[in-house]
Short mmCIF file of C-alpha atoms in Angstrom, two decimals:
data_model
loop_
_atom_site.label_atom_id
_atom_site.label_comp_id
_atom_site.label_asym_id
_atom_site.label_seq_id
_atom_site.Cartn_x
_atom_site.Cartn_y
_atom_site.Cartn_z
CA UNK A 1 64.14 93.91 124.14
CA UNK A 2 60.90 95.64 122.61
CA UNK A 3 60.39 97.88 125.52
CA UNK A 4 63.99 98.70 125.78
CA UNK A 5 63.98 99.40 121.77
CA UNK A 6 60.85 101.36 122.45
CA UNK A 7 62.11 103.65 124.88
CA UNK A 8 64.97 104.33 123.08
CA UNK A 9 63.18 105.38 119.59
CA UNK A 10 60.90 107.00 121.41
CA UNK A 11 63.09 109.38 122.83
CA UNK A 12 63.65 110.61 119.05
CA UNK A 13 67.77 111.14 120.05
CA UNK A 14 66.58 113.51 123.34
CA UNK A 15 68.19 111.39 126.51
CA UNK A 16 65.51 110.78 128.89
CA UNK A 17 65.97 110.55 132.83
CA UNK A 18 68.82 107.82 133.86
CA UNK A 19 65.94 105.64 135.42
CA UNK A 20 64.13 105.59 132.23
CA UNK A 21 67.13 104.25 129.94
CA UNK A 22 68.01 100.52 129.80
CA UNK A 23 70.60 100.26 131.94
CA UNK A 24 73.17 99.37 129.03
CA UNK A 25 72.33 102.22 127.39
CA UNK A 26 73.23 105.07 130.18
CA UNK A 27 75.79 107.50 130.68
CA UNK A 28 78.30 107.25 127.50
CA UNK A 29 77.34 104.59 126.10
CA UNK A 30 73.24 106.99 125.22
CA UNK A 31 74.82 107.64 122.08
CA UNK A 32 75.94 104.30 120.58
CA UNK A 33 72.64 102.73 121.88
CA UNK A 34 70.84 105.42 119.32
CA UNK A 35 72.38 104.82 116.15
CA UNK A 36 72.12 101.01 117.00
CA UNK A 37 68.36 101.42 116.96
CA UNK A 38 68.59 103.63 113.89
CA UNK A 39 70.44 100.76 112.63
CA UNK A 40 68.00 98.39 113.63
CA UNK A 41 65.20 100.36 112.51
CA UNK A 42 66.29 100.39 108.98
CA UNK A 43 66.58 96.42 108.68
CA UNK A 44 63.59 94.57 106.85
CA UNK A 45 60.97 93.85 108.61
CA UNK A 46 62.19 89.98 108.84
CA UNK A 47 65.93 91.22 109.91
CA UNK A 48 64.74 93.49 112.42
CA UNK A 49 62.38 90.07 113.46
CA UNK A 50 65.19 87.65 113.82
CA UNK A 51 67.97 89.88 115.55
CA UNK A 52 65.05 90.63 118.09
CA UNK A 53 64.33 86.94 118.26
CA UNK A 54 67.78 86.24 118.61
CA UNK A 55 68.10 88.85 121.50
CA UNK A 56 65.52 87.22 123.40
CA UNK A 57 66.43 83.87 122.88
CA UNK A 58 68.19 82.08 126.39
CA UNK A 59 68.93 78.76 124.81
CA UNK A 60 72.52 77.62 123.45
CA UNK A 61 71.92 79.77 120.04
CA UNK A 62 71.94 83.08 121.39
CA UNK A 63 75.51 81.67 123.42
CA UNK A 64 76.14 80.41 119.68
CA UNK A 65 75.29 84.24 118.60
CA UNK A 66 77.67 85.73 120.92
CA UNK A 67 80.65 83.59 120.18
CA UNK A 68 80.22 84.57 116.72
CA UNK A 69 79.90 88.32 116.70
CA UNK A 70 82.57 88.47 119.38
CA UNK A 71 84.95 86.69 116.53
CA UNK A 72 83.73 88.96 114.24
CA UNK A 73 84.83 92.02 115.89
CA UNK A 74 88.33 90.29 116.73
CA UNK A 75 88.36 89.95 112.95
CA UNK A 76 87.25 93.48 112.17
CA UNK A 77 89.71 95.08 114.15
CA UNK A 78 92.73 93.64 111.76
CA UNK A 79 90.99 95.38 108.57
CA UNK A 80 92.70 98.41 107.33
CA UNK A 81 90.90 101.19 106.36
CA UNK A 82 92.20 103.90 103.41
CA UNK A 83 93.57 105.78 105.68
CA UNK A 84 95.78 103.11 107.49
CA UNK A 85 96.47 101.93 104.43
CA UNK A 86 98.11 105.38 102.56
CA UNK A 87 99.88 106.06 106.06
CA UNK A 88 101.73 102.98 106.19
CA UNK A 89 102.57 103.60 102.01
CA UNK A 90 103.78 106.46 102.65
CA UNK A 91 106.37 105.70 105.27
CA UNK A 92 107.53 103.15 103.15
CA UNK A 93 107.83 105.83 100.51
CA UNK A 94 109.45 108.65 102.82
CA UNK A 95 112.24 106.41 104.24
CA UNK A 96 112.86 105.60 100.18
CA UNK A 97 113.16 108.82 99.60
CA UNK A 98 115.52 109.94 102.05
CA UNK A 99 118.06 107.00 101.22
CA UNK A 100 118.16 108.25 98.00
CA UNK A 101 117.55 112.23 98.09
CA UNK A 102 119.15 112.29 101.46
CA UNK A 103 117.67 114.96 103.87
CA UNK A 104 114.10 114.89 104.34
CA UNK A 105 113.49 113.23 101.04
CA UNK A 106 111.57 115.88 99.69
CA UNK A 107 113.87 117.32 96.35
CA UNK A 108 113.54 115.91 93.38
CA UNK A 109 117.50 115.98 92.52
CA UNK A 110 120.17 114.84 94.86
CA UNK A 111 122.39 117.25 96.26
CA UNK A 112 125.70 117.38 97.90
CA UNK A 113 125.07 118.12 101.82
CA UNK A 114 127.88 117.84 103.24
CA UNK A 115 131.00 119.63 103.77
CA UNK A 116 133.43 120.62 101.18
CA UNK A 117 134.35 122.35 97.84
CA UNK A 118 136.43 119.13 95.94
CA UNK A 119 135.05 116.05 94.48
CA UNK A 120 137.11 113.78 96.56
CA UNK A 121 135.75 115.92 99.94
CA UNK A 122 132.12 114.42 98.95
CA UNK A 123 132.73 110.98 97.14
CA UNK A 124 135.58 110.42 100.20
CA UNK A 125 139.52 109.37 100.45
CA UNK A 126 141.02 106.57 101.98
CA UNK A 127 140.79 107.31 105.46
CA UNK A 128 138.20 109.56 105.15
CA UNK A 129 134.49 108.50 104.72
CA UNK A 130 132.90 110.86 101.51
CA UNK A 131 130.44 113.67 103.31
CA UNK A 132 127.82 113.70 100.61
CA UNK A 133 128.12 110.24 99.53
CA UNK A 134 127.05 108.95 103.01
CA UNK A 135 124.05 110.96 102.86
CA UNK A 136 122.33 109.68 100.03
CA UNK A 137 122.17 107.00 97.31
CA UNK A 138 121.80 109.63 94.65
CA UNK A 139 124.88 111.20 95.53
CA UNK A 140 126.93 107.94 95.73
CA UNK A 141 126.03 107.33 91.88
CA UNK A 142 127.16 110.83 91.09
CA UNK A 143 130.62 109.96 92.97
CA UNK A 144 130.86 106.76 90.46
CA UNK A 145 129.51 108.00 87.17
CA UNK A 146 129.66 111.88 86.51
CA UNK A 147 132.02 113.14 84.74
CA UNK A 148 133.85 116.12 85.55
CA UNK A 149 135.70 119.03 84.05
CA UNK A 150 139.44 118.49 84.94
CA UNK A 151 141.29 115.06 85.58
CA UNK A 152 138.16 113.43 85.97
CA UNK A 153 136.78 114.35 82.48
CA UNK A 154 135.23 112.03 80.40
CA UNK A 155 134.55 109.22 83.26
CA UNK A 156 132.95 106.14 81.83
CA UNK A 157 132.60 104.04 84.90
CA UNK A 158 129.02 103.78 84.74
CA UNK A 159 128.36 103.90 80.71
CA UNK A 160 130.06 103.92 77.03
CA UNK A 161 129.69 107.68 77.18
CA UNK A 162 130.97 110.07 80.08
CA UNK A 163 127.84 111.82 81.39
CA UNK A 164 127.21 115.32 82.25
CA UNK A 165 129.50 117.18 83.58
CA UNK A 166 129.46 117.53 87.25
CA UNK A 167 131.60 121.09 87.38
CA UNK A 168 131.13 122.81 90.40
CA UNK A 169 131.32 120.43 93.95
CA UNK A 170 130.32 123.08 96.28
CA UNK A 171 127.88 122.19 99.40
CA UNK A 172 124.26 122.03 98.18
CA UNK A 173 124.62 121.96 94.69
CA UNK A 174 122.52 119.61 92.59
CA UNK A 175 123.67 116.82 91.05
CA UNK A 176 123.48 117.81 87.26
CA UNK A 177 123.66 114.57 85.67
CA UNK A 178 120.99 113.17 87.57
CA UNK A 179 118.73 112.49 84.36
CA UNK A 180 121.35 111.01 82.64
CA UNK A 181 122.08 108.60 85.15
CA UNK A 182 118.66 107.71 85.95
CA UNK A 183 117.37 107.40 82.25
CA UNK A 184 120.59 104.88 81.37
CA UNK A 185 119.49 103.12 84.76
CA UNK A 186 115.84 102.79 83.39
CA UNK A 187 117.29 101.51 79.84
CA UNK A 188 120.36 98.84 81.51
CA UNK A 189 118.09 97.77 84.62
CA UNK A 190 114.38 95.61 84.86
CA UNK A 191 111.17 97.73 84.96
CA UNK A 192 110.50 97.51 88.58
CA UNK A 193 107.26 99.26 89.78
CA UNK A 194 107.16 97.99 93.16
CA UNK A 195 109.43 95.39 95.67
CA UNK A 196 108.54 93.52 98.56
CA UNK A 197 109.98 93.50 101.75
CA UNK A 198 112.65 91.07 101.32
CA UNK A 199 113.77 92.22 97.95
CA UNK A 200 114.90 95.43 99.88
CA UNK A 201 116.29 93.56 102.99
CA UNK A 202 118.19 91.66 99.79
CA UNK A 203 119.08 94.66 98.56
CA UNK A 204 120.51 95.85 101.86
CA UNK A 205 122.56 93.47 102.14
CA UNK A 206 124.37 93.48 98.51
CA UNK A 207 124.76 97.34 99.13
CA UNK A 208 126.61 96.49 102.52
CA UNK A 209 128.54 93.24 101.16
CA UNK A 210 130.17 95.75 98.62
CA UNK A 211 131.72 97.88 101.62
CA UNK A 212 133.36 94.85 101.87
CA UNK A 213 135.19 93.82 98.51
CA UNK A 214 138.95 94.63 98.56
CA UNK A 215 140.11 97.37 96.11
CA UNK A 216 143.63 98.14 94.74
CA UNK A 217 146.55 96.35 94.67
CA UNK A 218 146.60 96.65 98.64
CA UNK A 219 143.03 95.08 99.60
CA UNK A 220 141.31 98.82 101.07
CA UNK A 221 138.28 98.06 102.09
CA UNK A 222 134.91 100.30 102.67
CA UNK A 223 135.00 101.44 98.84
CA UNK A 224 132.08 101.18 96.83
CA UNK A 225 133.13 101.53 92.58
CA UNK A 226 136.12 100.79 91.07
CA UNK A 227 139.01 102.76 91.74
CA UNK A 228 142.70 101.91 89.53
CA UNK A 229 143.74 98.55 90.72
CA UNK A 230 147.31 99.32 89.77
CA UNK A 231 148.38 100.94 92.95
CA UNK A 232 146.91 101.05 96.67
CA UNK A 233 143.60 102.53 96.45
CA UNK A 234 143.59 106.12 97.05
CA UNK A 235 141.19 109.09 96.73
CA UNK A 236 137.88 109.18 94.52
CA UNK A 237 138.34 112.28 92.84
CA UNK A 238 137.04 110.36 89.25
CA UNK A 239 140.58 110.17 87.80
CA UNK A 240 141.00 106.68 87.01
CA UNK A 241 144.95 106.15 87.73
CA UNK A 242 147.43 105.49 90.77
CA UNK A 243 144.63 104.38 92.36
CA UNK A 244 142.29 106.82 92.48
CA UNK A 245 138.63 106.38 89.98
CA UNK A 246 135.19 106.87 90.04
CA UNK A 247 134.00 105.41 93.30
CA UNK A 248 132.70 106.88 96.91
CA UNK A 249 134.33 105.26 100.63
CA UNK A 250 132.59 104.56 103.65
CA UNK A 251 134.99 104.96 106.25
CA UNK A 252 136.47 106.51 109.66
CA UNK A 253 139.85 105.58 109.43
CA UNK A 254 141.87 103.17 106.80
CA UNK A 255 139.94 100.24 106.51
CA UNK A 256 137.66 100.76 109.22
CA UNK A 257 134.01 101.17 107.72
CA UNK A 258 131.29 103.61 108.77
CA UNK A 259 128.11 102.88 107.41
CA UNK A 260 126.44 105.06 105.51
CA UNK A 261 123.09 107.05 106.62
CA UNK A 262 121.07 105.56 102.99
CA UNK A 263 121.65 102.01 104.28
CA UNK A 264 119.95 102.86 107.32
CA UNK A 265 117.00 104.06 105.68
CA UNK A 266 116.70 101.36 103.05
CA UNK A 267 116.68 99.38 105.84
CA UNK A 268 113.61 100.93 107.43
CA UNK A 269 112.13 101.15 104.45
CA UNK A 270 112.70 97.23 104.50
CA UNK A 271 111.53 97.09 108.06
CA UNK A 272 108.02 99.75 106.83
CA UNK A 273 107.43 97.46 104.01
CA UNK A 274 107.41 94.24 106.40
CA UNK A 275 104.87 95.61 108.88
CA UNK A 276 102.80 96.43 105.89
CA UNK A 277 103.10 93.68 104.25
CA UNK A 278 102.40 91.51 107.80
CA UNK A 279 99.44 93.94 108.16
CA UNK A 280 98.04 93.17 104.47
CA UNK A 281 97.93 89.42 105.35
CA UNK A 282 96.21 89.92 108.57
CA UNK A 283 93.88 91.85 107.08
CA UNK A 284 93.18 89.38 104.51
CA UNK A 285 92.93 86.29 106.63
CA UNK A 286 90.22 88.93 108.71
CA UNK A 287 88.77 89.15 105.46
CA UNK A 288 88.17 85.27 104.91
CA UNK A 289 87.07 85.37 108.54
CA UNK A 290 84.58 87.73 108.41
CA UNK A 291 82.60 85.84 104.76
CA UNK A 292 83.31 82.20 107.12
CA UNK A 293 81.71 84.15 109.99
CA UNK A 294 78.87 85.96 107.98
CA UNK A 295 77.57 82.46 106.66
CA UNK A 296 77.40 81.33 110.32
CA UNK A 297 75.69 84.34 111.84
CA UNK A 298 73.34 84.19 108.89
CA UNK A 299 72.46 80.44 109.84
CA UNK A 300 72.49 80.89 113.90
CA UNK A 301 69.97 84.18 112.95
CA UNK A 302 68.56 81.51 110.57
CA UNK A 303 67.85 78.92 113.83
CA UNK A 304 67.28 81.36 116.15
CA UNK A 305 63.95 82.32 114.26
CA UNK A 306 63.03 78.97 114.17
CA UNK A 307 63.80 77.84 117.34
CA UNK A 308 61.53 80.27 118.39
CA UNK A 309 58.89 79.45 115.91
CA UNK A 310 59.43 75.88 117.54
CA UNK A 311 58.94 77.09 120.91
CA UNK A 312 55.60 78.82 120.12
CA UNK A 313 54.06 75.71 118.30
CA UNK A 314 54.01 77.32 115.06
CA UNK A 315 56.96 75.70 113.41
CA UNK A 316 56.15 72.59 110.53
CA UNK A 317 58.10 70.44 109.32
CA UNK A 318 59.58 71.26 106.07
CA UNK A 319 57.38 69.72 103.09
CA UNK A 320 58.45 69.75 99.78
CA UNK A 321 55.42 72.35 97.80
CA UNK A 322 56.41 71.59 94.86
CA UNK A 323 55.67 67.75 95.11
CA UNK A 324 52.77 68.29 97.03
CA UNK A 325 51.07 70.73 94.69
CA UNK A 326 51.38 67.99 91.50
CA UNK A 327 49.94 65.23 93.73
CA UNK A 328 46.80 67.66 94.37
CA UNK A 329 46.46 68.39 91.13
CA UNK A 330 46.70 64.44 90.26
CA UNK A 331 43.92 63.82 92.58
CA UNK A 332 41.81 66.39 91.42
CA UNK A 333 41.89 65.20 88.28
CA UNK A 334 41.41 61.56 89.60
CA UNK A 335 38.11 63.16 91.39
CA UNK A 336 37.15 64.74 87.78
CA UNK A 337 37.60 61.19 86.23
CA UNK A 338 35.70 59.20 89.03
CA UNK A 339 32.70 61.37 89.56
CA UNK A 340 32.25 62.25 86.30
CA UNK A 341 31.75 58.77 85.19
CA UNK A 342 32.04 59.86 81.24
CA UNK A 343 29.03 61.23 81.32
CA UNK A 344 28.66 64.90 80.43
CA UNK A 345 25.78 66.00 82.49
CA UNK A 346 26.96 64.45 85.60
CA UNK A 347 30.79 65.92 84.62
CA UNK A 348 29.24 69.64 84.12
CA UNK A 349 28.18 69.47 87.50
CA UNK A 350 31.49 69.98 88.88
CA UNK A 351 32.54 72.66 86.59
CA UNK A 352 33.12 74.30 89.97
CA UNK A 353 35.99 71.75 90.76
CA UNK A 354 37.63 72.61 87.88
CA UNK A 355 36.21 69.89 85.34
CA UNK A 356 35.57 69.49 82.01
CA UNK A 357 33.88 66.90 79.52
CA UNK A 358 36.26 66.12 76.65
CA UNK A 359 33.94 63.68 74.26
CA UNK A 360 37.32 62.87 72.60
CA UNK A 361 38.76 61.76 75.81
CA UNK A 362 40.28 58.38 76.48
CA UNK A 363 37.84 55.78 78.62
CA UNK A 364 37.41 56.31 82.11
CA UNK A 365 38.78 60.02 81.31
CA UNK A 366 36.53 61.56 79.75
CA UNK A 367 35.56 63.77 82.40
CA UNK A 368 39.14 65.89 83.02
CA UNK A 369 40.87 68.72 85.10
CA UNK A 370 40.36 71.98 82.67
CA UNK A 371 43.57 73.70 80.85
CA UNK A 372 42.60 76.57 83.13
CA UNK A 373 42.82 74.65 86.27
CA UNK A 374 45.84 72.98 85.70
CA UNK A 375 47.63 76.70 84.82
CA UNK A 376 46.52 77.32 88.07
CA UNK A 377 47.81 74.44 90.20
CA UNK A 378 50.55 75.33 88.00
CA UNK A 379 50.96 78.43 89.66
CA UNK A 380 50.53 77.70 93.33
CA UNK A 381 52.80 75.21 92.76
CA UNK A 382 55.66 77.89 91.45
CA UNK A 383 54.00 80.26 93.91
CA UNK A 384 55.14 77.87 97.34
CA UNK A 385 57.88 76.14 95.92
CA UNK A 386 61.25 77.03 97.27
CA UNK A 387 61.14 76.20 100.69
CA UNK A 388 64.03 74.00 100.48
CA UNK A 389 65.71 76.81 98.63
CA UNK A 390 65.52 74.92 94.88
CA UNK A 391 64.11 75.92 92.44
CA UNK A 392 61.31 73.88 89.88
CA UNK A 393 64.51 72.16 88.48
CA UNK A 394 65.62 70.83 92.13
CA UNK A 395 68.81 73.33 92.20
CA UNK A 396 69.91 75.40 94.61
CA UNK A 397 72.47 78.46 94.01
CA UNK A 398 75.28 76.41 95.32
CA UNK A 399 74.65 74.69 91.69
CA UNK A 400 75.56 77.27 89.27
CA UNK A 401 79.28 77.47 89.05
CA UNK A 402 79.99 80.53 86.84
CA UNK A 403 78.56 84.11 87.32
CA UNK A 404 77.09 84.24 84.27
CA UNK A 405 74.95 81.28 85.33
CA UNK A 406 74.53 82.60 89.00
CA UNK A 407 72.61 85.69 87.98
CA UNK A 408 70.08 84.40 85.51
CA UNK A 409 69.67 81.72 87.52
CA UNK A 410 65.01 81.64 87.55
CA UNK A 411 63.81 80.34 91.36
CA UNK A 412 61.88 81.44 93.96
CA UNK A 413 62.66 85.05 95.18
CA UNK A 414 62.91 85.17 98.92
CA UNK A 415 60.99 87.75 100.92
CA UNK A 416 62.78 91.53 100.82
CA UNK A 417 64.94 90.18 98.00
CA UNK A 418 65.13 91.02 93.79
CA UNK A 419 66.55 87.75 93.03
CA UNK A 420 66.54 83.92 93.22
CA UNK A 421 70.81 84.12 93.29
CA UNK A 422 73.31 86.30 94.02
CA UNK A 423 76.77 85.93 92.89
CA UNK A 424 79.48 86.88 95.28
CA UNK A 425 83.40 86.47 93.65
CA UNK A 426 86.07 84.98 95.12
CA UNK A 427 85.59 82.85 98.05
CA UNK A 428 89.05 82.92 100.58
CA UNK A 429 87.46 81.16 102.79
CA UNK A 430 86.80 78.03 101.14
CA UNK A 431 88.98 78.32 98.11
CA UNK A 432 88.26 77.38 94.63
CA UNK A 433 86.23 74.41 95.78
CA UNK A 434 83.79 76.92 97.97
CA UNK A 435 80.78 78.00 96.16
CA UNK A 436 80.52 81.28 94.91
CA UNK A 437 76.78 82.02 94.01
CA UNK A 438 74.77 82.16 97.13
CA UNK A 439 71.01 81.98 98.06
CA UNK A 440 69.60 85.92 97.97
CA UNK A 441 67.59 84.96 101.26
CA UNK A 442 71.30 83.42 102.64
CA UNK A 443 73.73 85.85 101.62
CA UNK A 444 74.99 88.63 104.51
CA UNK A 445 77.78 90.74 103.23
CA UNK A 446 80.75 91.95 105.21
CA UNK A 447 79.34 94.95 105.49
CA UNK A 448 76.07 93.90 107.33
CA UNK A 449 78.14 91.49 109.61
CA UNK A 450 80.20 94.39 110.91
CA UNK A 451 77.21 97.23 111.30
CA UNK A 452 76.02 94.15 113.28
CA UNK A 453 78.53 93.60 115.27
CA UNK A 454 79.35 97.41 116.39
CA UNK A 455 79.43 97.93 120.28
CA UNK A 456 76.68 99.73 120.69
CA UNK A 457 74.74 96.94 118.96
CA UNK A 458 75.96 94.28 120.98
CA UNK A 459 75.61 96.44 123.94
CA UNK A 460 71.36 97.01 123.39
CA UNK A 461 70.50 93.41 122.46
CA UNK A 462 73.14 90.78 124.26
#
């Protein structure tokens, strides 16, 4: 692994001959073997130690290793980035949009697009679907609230007060009481900023159950309104007698319904909103994944180090410092008490030790361990405690429950780090029971886990 890594930073990015490369690093895959040294290379000295360690390592940790990163790029590949994210947005958006602008969803005031010069041409007859109303939402409202400027004047469907006048019905004009309507919709309907996936799919299907409601005295379905009930159901031209009111049809024939071109876009915006949604849980059960994961790369890097250590001879046992520096500074001071008998001459000769006389001193401890001395045994005992990861207190991070708590937390620092503790939020892979303020020497972020876990990385070291 060194000479490999030394060949490659070596070359300072300049591809040396094939034979020279690693052979996991030639061809196309020169490139991603670079900045995976450049990654490497930028580690602490101890990271850059145990991922080398851990690349050299044949036992059942480095198989450990592998499974691990290879579920941690399963899991990063269900993230979404910004990018995926706004794109998927805005198709929710666009299909939104159209269903109620009709067209390409772009204007900011419905128009009529379709064919015709007469109210009833757009909004639709009884045997004829309406050729405006079908394109868009915004156009459908018009056909059941605006007022007009003949029969149709004054039209209070919708609200108390007729709304603007909707005077000319020529193709591609804009709906003029478009403001109206949508600032008494804002005032009569909930504040909604946003709605899931099934409350348009519930939506839908209200919108298409109302095709279905029998109208006039005769039963005509494929209306959508409320056209006069006193006679068979007839034109919606806004006049609200023989039949005829402020409504809009869906239909090819009498009673045969055509659905309209808005329900199939609220229904993709239904279908958009699902495969976001679906996405946005994917990505974060990934999420949980990837902190699980982090914690167990961090502890097979963790054993890999030692298990080589182990392998080498140089590995100890763990001992706890902090209890073995006290009981060396109790038997120092048992060796000031013993040889210096309570006599001051013979005590002053081991001033070197650390003694003192103290004339004022019980029996038998006369002779004592200086102030100085004991600051100092004080010191190395601060100094190598820690190993266990607790602190003078015996508590680890996993002890402080609050962040407050976490970050003032006083322990030993581990090597490379700033602090004892770091706090790290919300835990989704443990829940509220997981701990949330982790060991500074412990704690790999998602960020580090998936630098690690790049191809080219695996590719130079596994």
């Amino acid at each position: 692994v060194e000479n490999q890594i030394s060949i490659i930073f070596a070359s300072r990015g300049k591809q040396p001959p094939q034979t020279d490369i690693p052979e996991k690093c030639r061809g196309s895959a020169w490139a991603e073997c670079i900045a995976a040294v450049a990654y490497l290379k930028s580690l602490p000295s101890a990271g850059q130690t145990a991922l080398k360690k851990a690349a050299a390592d044949s036992t059942q940790l480095r198989l450990n290793l592998n499974t691990t990163l290879a579920k941690l790029l399963a899991a990063k590949a269900k993230l979404l980035d910004e990018r995926s994210i706004a794109a998927k947005k805005l198709k929710i958006a666009t299909a939104l949009k159209k269903a109620v602008y009709g067209g390409e969803g772009t204007d900011q005031q419905p128009k009529l697009l379709g064919e015709g010069s007469e109210r009833q041409a757009h909004c639709g007859t009884k045997t004829t679907g309406g050729t405006s109303a079908k394109l868009s939402i915004g156009v459908t409202i018009a056909c059941l609230c605006a007022s007009g400027s003949n029969s149709d004047d004054g039209n209070t469907a919708c609200y108390k007060d007729g709304t603007t006048n909707q005077a000319d019905w020529n193709r591609n004009t804009a709906v003029t009481a478009w403001n109206t309507i949508t600032t008494n919709c804002e005032n009569d309907a909930p504040q909604i900023t946003t709605a899931t996936a099934q409350e348009l799919k519930d939506l839908t299907n209200k919108l298409k159950a109302l095709l279905y409601e029998p109208k006039g005295n005769d039963g005509t379905i494929g209306y959508i309104g409320n056209p006069d009930g006193s006679a068979s159901a007839g034109n919606c031209d806004g006049d609200h007698t023989g039949g005829k009111g402020g409504c809009a049809t869906f239909t090819s024939a009498a009673n045969t319904i055509a659905l309209p071109t808005w329900l199939n876009e609220l229904e993709n915006a239904a279908r958009a909103a699902e495969e976001y949604e679906s996405a946005a849980q994917a990505a974060a059960a990934a999420e949980a994944t990837i902190e699980a994961l982090n914690e167990t790369l961090a502890a097979t890097l963790h054993l890999t180090t030692l298990s080589a250590a182990v392998a080498e001879g140089t590995a100890k046992p763990p001992e706890k410092t902090g209890d073995t520096s006290k009981l060396k500074q109790q038997e120092a001071e048992k060796e000031c008490n013993t040889k210096g008998k309570d006599n001051q001459d013979e005590c002053d000769k081991l001033k070197d030790q650390g003694c003192v006389f103290n004339k004022d001193g019980n029996d038998g401890e006369k002779c004592t361990l200086s102030e100085n001395a004991k600051k100092e045994a004080d010191k190395a005992n601060q100094k190598t405690e820690g190993n266990d990861r607790k602190n003078k207190d015996g508590k680890t991070c996993a002890d402080f429950k609050t962040e407050a708590e976490c970050n003032a937390a006083v322990g030993p620092v581990p090597t490379g780090k700033t602090k004892f503790c770091s706090w790290i939020g919300e835990d989704p892979s443990v829940g509220d029971k997981g701990f949330k303020c982790r060991s500074s020497s412990f704690l790999l972020n998602k960020h580090f886990a998936l630098s690690v876990v790049s191809a080219a990385f695996v590719a130079l070291l596994f």
